[in-house]
PDB file of N, CA, C and O in Angstrom, chain B, residues numbered from 101:
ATOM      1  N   UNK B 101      -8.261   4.727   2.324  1.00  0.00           N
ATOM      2  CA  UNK B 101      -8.589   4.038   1.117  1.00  0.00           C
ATOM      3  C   UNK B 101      -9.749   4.735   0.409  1.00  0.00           C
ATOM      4  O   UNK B 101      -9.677   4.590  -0.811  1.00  0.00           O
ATOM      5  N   UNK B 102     -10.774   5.433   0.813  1.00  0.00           N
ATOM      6  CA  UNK B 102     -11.949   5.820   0.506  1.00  0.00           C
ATOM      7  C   UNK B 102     -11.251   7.368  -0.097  1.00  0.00           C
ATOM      8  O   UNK B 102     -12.012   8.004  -0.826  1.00  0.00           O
ATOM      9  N   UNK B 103     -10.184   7.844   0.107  1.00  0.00           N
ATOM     10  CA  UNK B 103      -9.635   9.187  -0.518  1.00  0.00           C
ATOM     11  C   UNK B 103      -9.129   8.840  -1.333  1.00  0.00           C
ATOM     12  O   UNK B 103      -9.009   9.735  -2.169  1.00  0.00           O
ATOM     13  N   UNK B 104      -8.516   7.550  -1.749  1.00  0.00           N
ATOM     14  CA  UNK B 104      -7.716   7.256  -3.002  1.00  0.00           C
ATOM     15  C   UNK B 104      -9.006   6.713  -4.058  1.00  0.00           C
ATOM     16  O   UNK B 104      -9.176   7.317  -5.118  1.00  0.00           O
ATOM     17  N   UNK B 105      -9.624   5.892  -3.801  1.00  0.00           N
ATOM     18  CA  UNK B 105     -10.764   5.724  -4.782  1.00  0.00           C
ATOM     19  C   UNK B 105     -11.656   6.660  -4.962  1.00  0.00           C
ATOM     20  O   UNK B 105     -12.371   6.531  -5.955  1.00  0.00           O
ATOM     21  N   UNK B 106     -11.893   7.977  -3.981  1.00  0.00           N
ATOM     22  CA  UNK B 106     -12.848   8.899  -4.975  1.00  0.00           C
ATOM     23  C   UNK B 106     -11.930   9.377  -5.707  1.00  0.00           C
ATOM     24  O   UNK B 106     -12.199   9.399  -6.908  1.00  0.00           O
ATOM     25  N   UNK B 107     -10.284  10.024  -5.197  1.00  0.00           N
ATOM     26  CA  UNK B 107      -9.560  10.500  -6.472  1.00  0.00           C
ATOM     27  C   UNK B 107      -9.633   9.874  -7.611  1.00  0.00           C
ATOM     28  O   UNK B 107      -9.990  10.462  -8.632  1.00  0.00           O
ATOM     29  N   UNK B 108      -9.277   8.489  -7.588  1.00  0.00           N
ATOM     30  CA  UNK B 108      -9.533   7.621  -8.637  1.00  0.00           C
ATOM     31  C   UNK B 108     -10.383   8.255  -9.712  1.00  0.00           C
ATOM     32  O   UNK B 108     -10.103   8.896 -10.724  1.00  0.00           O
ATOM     33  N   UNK B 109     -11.824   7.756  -9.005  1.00  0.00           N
ATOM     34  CA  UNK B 109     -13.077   8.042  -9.784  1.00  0.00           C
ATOM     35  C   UNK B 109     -12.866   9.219 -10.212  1.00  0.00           C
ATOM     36  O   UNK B 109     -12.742   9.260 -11.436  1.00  0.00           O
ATOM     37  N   UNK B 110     -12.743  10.539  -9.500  1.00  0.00           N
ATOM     38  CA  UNK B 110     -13.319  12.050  -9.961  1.00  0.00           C
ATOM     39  C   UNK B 110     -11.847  12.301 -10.854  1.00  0.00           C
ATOM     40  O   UNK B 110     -12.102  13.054 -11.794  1.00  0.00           O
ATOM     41  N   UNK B 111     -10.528  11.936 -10.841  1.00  0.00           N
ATOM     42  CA  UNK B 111      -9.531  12.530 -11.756  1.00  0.00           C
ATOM     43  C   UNK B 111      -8.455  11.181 -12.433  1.00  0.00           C
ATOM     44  O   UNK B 111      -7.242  11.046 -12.590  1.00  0.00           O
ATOM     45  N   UNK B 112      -9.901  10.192 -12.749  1.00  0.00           N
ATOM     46  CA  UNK B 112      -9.501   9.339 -13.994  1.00  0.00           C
ATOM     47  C   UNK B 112      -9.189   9.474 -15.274  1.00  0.00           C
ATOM     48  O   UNK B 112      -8.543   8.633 -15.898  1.00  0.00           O
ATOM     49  N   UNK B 113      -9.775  10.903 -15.912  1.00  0.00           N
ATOM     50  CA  UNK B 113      -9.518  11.308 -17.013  1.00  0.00           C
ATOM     51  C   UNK B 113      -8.565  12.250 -17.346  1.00  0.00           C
ATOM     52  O   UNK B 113      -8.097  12.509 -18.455  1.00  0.00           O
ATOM     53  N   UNK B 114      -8.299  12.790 -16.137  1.00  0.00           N
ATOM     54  CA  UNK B 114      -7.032  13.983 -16.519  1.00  0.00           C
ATOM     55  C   UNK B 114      -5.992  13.276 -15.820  1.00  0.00           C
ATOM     56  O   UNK B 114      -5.034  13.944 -15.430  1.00  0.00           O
ATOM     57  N   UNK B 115      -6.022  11.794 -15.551  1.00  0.00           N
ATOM     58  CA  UNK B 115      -4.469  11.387 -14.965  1.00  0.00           C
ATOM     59  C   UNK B 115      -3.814  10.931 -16.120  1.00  0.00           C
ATOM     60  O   UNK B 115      -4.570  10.783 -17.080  1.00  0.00           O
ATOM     61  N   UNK B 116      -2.661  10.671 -16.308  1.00  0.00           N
ATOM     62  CA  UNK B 116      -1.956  10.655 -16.721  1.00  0.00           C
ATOM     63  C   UNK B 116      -1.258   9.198 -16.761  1.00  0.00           C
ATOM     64  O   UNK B 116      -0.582   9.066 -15.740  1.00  0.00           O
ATOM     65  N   UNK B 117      -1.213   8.421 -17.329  1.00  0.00           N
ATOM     66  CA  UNK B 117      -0.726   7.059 -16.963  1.00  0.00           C
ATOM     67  C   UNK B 117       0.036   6.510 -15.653  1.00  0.00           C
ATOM     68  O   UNK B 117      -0.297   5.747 -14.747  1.00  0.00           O
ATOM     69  N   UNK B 118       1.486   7.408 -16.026  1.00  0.00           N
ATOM     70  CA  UNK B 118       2.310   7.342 -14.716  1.00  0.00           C
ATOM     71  C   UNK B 118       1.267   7.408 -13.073  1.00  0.00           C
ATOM     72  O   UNK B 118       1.459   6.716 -12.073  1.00  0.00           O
ATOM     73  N   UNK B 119       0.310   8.350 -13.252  1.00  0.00           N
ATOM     74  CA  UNK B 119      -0.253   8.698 -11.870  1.00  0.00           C
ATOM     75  C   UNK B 119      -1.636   7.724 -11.390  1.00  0.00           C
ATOM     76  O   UNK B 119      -2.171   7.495 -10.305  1.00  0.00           O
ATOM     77  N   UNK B 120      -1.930   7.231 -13.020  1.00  0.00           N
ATOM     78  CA  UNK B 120      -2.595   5.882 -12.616  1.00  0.00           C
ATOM     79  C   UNK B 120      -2.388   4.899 -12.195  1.00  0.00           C
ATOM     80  O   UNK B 120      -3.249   4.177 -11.694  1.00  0.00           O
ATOM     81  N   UNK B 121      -0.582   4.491 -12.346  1.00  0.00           N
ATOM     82  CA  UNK B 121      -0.433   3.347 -11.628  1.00  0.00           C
ATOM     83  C   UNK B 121      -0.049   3.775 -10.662  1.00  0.00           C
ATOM     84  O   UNK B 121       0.010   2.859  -9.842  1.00  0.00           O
ATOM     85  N   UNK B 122       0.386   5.033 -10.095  1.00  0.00           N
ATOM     86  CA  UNK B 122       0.811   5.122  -8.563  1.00  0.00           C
ATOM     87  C   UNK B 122      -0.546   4.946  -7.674  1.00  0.00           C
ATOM     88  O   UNK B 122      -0.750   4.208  -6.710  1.00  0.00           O
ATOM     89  N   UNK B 123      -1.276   5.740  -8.231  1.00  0.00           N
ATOM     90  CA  UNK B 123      -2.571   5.490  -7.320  1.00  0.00           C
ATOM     91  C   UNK B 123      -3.205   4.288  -7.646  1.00  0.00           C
ATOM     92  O   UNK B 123      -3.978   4.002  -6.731  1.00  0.00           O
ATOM     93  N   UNK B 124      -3.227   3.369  -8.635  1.00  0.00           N
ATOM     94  CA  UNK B 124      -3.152   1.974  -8.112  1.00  0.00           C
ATOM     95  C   UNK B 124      -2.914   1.102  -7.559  1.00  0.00           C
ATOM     96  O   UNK B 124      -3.621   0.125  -7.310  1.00  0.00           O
ATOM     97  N   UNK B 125      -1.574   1.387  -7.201  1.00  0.00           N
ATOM     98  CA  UNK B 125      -0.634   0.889  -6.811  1.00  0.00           C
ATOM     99  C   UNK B 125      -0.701   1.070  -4.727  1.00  0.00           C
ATOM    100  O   UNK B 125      -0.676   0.241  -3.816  1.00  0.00           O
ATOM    101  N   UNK B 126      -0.798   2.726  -4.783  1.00  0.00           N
ATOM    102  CA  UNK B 126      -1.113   2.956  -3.125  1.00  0.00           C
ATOM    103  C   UNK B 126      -2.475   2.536  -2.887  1.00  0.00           C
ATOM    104  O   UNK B 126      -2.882   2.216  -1.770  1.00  0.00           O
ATOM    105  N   UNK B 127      -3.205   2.536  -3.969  1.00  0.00           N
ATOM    106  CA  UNK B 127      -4.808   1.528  -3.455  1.00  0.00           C
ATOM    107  C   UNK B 127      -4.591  -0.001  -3.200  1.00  0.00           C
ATOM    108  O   UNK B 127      -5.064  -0.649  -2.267  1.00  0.00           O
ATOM    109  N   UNK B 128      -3.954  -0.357  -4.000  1.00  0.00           N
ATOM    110  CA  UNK B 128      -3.994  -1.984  -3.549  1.00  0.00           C
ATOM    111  C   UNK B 128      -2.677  -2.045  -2.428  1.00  0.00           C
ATOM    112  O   UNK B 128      -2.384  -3.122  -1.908  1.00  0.00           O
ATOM    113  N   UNK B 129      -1.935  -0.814  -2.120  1.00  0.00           N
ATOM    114  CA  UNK B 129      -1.378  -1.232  -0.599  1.00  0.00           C
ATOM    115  C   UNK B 129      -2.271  -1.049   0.298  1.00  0.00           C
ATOM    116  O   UNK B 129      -2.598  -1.922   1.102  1.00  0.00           O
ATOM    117  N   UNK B 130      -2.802   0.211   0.248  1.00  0.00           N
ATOM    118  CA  UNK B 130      -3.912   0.227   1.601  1.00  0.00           C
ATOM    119  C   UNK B 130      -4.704  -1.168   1.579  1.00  0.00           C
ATOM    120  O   UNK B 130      -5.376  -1.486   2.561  1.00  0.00           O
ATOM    121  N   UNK B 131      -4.642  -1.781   0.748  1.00  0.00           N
ATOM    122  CA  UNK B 131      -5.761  -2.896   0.614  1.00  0.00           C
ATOM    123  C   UNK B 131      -5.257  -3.806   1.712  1.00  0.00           C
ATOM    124  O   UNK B 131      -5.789  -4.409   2.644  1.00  0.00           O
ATOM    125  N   UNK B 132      -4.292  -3.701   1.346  1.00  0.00           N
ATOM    126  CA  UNK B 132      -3.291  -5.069   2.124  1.00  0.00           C
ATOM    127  C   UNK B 132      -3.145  -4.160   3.342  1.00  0.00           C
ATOM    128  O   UNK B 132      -3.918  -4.786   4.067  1.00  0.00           O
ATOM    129  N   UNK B 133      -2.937  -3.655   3.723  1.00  0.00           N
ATOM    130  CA  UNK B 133      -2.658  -3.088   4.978  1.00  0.00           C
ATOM    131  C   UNK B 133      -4.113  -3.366   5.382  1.00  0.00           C
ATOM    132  O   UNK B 133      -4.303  -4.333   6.120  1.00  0.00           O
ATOM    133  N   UNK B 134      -4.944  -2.782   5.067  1.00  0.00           N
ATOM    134  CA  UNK B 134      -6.432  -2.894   5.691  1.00  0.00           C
ATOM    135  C   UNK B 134      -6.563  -4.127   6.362  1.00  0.00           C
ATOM    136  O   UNK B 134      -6.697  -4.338   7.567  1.00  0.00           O
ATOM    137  N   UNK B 135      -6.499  -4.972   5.340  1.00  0.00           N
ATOM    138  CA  UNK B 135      -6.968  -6.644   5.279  1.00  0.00           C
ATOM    139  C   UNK B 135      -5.623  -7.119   6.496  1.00  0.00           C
ATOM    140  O   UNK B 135      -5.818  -8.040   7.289  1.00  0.00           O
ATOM    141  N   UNK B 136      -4.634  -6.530   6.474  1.00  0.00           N
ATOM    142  CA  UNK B 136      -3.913  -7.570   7.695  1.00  0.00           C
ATOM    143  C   UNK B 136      -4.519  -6.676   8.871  1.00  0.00           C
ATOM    144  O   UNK B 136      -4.569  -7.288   9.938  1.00  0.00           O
ATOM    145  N   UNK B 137      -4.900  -5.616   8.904  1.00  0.00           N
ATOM    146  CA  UNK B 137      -5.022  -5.271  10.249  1.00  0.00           C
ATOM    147  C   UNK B 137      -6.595  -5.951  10.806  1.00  0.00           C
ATOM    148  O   UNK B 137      -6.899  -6.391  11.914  1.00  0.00           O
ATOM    149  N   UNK B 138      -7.413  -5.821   9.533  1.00  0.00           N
ATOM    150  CA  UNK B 138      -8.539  -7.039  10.038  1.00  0.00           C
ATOM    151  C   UNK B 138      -8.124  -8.377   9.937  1.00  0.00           C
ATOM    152  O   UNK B 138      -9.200  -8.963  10.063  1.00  0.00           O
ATOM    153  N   UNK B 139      -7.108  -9.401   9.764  1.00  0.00           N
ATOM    154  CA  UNK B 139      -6.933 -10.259  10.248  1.00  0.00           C
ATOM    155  C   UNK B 139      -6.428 -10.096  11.347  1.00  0.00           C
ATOM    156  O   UNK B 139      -6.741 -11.033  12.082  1.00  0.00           O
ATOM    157  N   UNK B 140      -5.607  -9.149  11.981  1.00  0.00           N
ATOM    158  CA  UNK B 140      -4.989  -9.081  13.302  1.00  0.00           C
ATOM    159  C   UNK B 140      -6.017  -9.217  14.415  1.00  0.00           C
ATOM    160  O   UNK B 140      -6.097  -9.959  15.394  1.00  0.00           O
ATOM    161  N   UNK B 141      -6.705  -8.332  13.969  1.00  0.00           N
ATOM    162  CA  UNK B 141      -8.183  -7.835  15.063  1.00  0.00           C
ATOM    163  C   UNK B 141      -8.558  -9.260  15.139  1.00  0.00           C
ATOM    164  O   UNK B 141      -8.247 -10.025  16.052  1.00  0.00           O
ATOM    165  N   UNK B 142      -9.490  -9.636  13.741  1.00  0.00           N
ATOM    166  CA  UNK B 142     -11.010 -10.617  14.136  1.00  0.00           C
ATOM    167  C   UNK B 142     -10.052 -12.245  14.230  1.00  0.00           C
ATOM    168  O   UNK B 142     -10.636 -13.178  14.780  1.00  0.00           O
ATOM    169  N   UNK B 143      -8.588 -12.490  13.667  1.00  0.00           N
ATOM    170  CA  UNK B 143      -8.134 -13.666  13.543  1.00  0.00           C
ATOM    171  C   UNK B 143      -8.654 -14.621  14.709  1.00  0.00           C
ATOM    172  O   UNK B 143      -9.531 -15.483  14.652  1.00  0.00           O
ATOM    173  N   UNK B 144      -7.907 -14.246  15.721  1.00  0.00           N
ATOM    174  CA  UNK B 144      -8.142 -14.951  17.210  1.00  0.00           C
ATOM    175  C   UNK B 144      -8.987 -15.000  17.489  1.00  0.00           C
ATOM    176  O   UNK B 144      -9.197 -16.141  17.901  1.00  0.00           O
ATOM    177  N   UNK B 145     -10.454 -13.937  17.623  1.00  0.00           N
ATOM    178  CA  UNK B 145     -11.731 -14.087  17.549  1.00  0.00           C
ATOM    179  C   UNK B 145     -11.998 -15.466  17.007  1.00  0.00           C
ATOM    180  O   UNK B 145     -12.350 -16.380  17.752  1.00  0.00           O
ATOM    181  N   UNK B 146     -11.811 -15.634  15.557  1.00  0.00           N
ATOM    182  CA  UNK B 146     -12.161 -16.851  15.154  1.00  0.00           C
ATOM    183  C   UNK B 146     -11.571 -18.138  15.489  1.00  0.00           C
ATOM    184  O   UNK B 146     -12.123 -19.232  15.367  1.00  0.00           O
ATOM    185  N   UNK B 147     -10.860 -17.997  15.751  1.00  0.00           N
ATOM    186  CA  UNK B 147     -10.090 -19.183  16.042  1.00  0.00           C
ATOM    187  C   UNK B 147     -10.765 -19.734  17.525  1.00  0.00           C
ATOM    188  O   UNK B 147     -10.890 -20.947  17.692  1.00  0.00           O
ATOM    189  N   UNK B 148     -11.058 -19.066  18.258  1.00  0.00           N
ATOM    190  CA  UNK B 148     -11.998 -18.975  19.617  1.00  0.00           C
ATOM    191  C   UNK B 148     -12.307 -19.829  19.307  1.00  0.00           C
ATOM    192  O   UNK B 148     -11.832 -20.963  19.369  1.00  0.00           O
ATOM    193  N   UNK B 149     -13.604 -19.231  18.714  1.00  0.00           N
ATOM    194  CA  UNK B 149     -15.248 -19.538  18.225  1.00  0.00           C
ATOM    195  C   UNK B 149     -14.904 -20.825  17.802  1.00  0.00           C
ATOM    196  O   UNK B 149     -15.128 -21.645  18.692  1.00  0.00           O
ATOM    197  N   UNK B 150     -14.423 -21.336  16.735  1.00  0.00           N
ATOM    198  CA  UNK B 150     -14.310 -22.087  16.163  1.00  0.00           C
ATOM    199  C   UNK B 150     -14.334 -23.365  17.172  1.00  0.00           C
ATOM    200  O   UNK B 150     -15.184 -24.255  17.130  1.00  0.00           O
ATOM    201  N   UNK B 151     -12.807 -23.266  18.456  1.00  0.00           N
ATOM    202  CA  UNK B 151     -12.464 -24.048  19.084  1.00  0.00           C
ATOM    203  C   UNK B 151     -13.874 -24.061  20.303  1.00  0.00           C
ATOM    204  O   UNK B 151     -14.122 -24.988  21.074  1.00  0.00           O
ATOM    205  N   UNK B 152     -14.320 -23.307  20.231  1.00  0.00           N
ATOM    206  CA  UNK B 152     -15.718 -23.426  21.185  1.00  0.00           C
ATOM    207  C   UNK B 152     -16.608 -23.996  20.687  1.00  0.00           C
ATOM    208  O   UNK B 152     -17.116 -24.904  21.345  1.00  0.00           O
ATOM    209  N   UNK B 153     -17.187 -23.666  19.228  1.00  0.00           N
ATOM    210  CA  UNK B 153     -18.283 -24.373  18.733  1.00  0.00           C
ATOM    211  C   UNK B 153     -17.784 -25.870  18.660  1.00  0.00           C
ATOM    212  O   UNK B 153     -18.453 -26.689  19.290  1.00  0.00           O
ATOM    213  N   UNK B 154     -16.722 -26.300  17.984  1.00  0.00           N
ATOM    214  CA  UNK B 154     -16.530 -27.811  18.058  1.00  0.00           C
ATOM    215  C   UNK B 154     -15.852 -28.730  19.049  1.00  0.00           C
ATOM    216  O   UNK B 154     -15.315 -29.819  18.844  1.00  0.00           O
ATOM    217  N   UNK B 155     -16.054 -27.777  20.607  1.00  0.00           N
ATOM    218  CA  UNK B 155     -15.987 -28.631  21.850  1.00  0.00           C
ATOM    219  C   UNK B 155     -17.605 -29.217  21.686  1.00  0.00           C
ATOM    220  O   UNK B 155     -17.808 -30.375  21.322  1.00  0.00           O
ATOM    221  N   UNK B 156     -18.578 -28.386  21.964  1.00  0.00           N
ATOM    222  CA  UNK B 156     -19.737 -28.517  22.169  1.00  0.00           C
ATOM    223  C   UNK B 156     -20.229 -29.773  21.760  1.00  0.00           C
ATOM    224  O   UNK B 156     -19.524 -30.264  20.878  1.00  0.00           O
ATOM    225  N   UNK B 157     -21.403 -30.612  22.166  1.00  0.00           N
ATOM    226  CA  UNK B 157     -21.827 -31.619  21.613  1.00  0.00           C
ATOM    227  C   UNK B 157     -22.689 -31.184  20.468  1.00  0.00           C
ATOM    228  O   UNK B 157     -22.847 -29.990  20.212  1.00  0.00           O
ATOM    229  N   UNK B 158     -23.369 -32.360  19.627  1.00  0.00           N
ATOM    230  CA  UNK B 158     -23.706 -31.692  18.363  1.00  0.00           C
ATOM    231  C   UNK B 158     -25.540 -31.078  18.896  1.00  0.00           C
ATOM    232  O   UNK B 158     -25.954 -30.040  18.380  1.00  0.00           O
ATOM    233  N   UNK B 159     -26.087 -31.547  19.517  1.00  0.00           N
ATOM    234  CA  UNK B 159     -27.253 -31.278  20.050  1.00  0.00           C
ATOM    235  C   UNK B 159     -27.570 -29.292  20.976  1.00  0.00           C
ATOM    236  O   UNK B 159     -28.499 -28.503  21.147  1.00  0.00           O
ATOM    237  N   UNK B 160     -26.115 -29.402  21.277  1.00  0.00           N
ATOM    238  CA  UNK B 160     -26.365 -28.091  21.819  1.00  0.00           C
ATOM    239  C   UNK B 160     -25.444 -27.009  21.222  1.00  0.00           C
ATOM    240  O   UNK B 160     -25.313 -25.876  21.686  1.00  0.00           O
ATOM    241  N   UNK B 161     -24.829 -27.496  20.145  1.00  0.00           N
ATOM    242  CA  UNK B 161     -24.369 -26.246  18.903  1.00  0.00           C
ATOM    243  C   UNK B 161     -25.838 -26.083  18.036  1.00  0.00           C
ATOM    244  O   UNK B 161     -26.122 -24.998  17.529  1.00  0.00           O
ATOM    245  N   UNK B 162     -26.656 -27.159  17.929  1.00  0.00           N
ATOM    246  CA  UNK B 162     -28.278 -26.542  17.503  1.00  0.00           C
ATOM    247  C   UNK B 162     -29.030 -26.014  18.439  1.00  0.00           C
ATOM    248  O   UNK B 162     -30.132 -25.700  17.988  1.00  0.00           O
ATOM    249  N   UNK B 163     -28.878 -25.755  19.696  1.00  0.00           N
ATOM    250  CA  UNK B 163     -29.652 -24.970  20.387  1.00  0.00           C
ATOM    251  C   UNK B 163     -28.763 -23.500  20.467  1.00  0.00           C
ATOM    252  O   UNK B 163     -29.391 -22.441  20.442  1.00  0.00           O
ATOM    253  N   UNK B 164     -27.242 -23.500  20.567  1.00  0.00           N
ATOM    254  CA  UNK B 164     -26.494 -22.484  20.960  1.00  0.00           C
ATOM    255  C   UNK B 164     -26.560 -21.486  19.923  1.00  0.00           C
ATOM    256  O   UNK B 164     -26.362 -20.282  20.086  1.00  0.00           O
ATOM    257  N   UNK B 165     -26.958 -22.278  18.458  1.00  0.00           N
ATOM    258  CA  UNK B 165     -26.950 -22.002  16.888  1.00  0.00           C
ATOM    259  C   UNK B 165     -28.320 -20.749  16.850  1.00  0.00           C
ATOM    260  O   UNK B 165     -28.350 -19.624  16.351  1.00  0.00           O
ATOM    261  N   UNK B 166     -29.289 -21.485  17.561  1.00  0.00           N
ATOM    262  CA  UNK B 166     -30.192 -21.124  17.517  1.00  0.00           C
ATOM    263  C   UNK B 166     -30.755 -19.767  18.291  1.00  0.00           C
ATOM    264  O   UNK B 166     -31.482 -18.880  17.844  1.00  0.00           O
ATOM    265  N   UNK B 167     -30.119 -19.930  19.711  1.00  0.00           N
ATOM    266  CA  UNK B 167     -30.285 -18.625  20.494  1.00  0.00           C
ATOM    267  C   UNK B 167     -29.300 -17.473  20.136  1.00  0.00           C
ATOM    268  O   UNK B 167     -29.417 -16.276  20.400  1.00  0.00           O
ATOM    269  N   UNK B 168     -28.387 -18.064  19.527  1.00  0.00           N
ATOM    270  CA  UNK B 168     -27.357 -16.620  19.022  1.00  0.00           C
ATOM    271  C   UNK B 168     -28.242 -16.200  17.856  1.00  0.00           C
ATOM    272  O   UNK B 168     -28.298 -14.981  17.689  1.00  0.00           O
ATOM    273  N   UNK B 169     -29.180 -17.209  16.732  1.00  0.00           N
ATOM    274  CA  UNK B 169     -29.264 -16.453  15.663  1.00  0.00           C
ATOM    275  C   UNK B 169     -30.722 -15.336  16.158  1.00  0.00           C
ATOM    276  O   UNK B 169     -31.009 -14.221  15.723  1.00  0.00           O
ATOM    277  N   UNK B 170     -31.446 -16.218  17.256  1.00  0.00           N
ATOM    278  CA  UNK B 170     -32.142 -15.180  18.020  1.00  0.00           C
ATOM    279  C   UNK B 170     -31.961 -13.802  18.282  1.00  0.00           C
ATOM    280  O   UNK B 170     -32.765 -12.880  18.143  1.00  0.00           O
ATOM    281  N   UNK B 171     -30.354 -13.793  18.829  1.00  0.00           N
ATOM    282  CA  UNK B 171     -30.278 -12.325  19.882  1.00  0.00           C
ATOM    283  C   UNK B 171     -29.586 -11.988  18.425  1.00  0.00           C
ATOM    284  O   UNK B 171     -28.945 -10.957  18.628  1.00  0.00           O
ATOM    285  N   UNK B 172     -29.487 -12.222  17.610  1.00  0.00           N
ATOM    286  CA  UNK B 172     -28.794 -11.366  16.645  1.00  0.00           C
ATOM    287  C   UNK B 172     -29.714 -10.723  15.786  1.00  0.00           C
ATOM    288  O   UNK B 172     -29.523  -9.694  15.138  1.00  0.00           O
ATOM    289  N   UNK B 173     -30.960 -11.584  15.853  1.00  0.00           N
ATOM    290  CA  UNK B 173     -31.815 -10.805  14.967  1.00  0.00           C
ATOM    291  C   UNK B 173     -32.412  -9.592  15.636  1.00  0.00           C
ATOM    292  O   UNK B 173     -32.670  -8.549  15.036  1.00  0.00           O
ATOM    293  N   UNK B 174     -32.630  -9.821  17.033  1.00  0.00           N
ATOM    294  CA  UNK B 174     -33.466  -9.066  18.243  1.00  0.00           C
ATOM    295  C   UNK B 174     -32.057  -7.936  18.166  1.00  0.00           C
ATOM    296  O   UNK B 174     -32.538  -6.839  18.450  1.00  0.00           O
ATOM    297  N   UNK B 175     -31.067  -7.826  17.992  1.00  0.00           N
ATOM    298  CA  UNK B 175     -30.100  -6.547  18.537  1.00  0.00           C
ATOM    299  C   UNK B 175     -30.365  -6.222  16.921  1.00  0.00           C
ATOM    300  O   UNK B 175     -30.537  -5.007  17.018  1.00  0.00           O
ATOM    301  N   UNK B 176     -30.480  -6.452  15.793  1.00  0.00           N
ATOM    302  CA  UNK B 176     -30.433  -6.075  14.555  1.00  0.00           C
ATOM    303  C   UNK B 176     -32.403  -5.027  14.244  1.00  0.00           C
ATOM    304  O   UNK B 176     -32.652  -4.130  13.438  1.00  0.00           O
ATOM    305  N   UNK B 177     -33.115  -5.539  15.024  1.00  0.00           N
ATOM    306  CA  UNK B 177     -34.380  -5.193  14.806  1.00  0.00           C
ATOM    307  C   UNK B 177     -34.521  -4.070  15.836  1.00  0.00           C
ATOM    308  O   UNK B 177     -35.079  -3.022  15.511  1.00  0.00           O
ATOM    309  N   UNK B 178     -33.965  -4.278  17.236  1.00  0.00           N
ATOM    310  CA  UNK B 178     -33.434  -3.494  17.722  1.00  0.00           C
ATOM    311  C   UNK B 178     -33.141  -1.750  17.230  1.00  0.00           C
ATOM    312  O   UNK B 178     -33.831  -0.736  17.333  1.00  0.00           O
ATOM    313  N   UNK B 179     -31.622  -2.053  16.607  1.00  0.00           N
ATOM    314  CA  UNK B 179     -30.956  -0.973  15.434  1.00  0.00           C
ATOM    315  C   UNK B 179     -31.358  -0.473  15.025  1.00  0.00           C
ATOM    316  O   UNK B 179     -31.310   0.729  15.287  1.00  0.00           O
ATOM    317  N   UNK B 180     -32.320  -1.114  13.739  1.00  0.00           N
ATOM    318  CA  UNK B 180     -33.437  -0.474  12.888  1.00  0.00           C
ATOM    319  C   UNK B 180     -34.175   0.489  13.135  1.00  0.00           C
ATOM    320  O   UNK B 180     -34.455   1.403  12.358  1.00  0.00           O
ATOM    321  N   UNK B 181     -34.674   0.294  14.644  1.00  0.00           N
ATOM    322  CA  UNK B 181     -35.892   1.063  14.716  1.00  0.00           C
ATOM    323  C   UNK B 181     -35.607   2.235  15.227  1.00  0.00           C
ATOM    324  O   UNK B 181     -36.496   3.072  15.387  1.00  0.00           O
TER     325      UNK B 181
END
């Protein structure tokens, strides 16, 4: 996708109509292809999570809330440095 949008950008002016909508056209397929293969991947992921966070009682999705947003900041500050 990132080879069809710099073409885009760098030979927008010498395309030619016809070749603008093809490469429109194969950009917004890769799009869709992209986007189902990240729903394939992260779908079930979420669906997990989801079914995990709303077993939990409501008292310890604010503590569970809380230590994930912890280690997420600590692996993100982590990264940075």
């Amino acid at each position: 996708m990132l080879q069809l949008t710099t073409f885009r950008a760098t030979h927008k002016k010498t395309m030619t109509p016809d070749q603008a909508t093809s490469v429109d056209l194969a950009l917004r397929h890769a799009r869709v292809r992209e986007n189902a293969q990240a729903l394939a991947t992260f779908g079930g992921m979420s669906t997990t999570s989801y079914v995990l966070w709303s077993s939990l009682p409501p008292t310890w999705s604010a503590t569970a809330g809380a230590v994930a947003f912890g280690v997420r900041g600590f692996v993100f500050g982590t990264q940075a440095i």
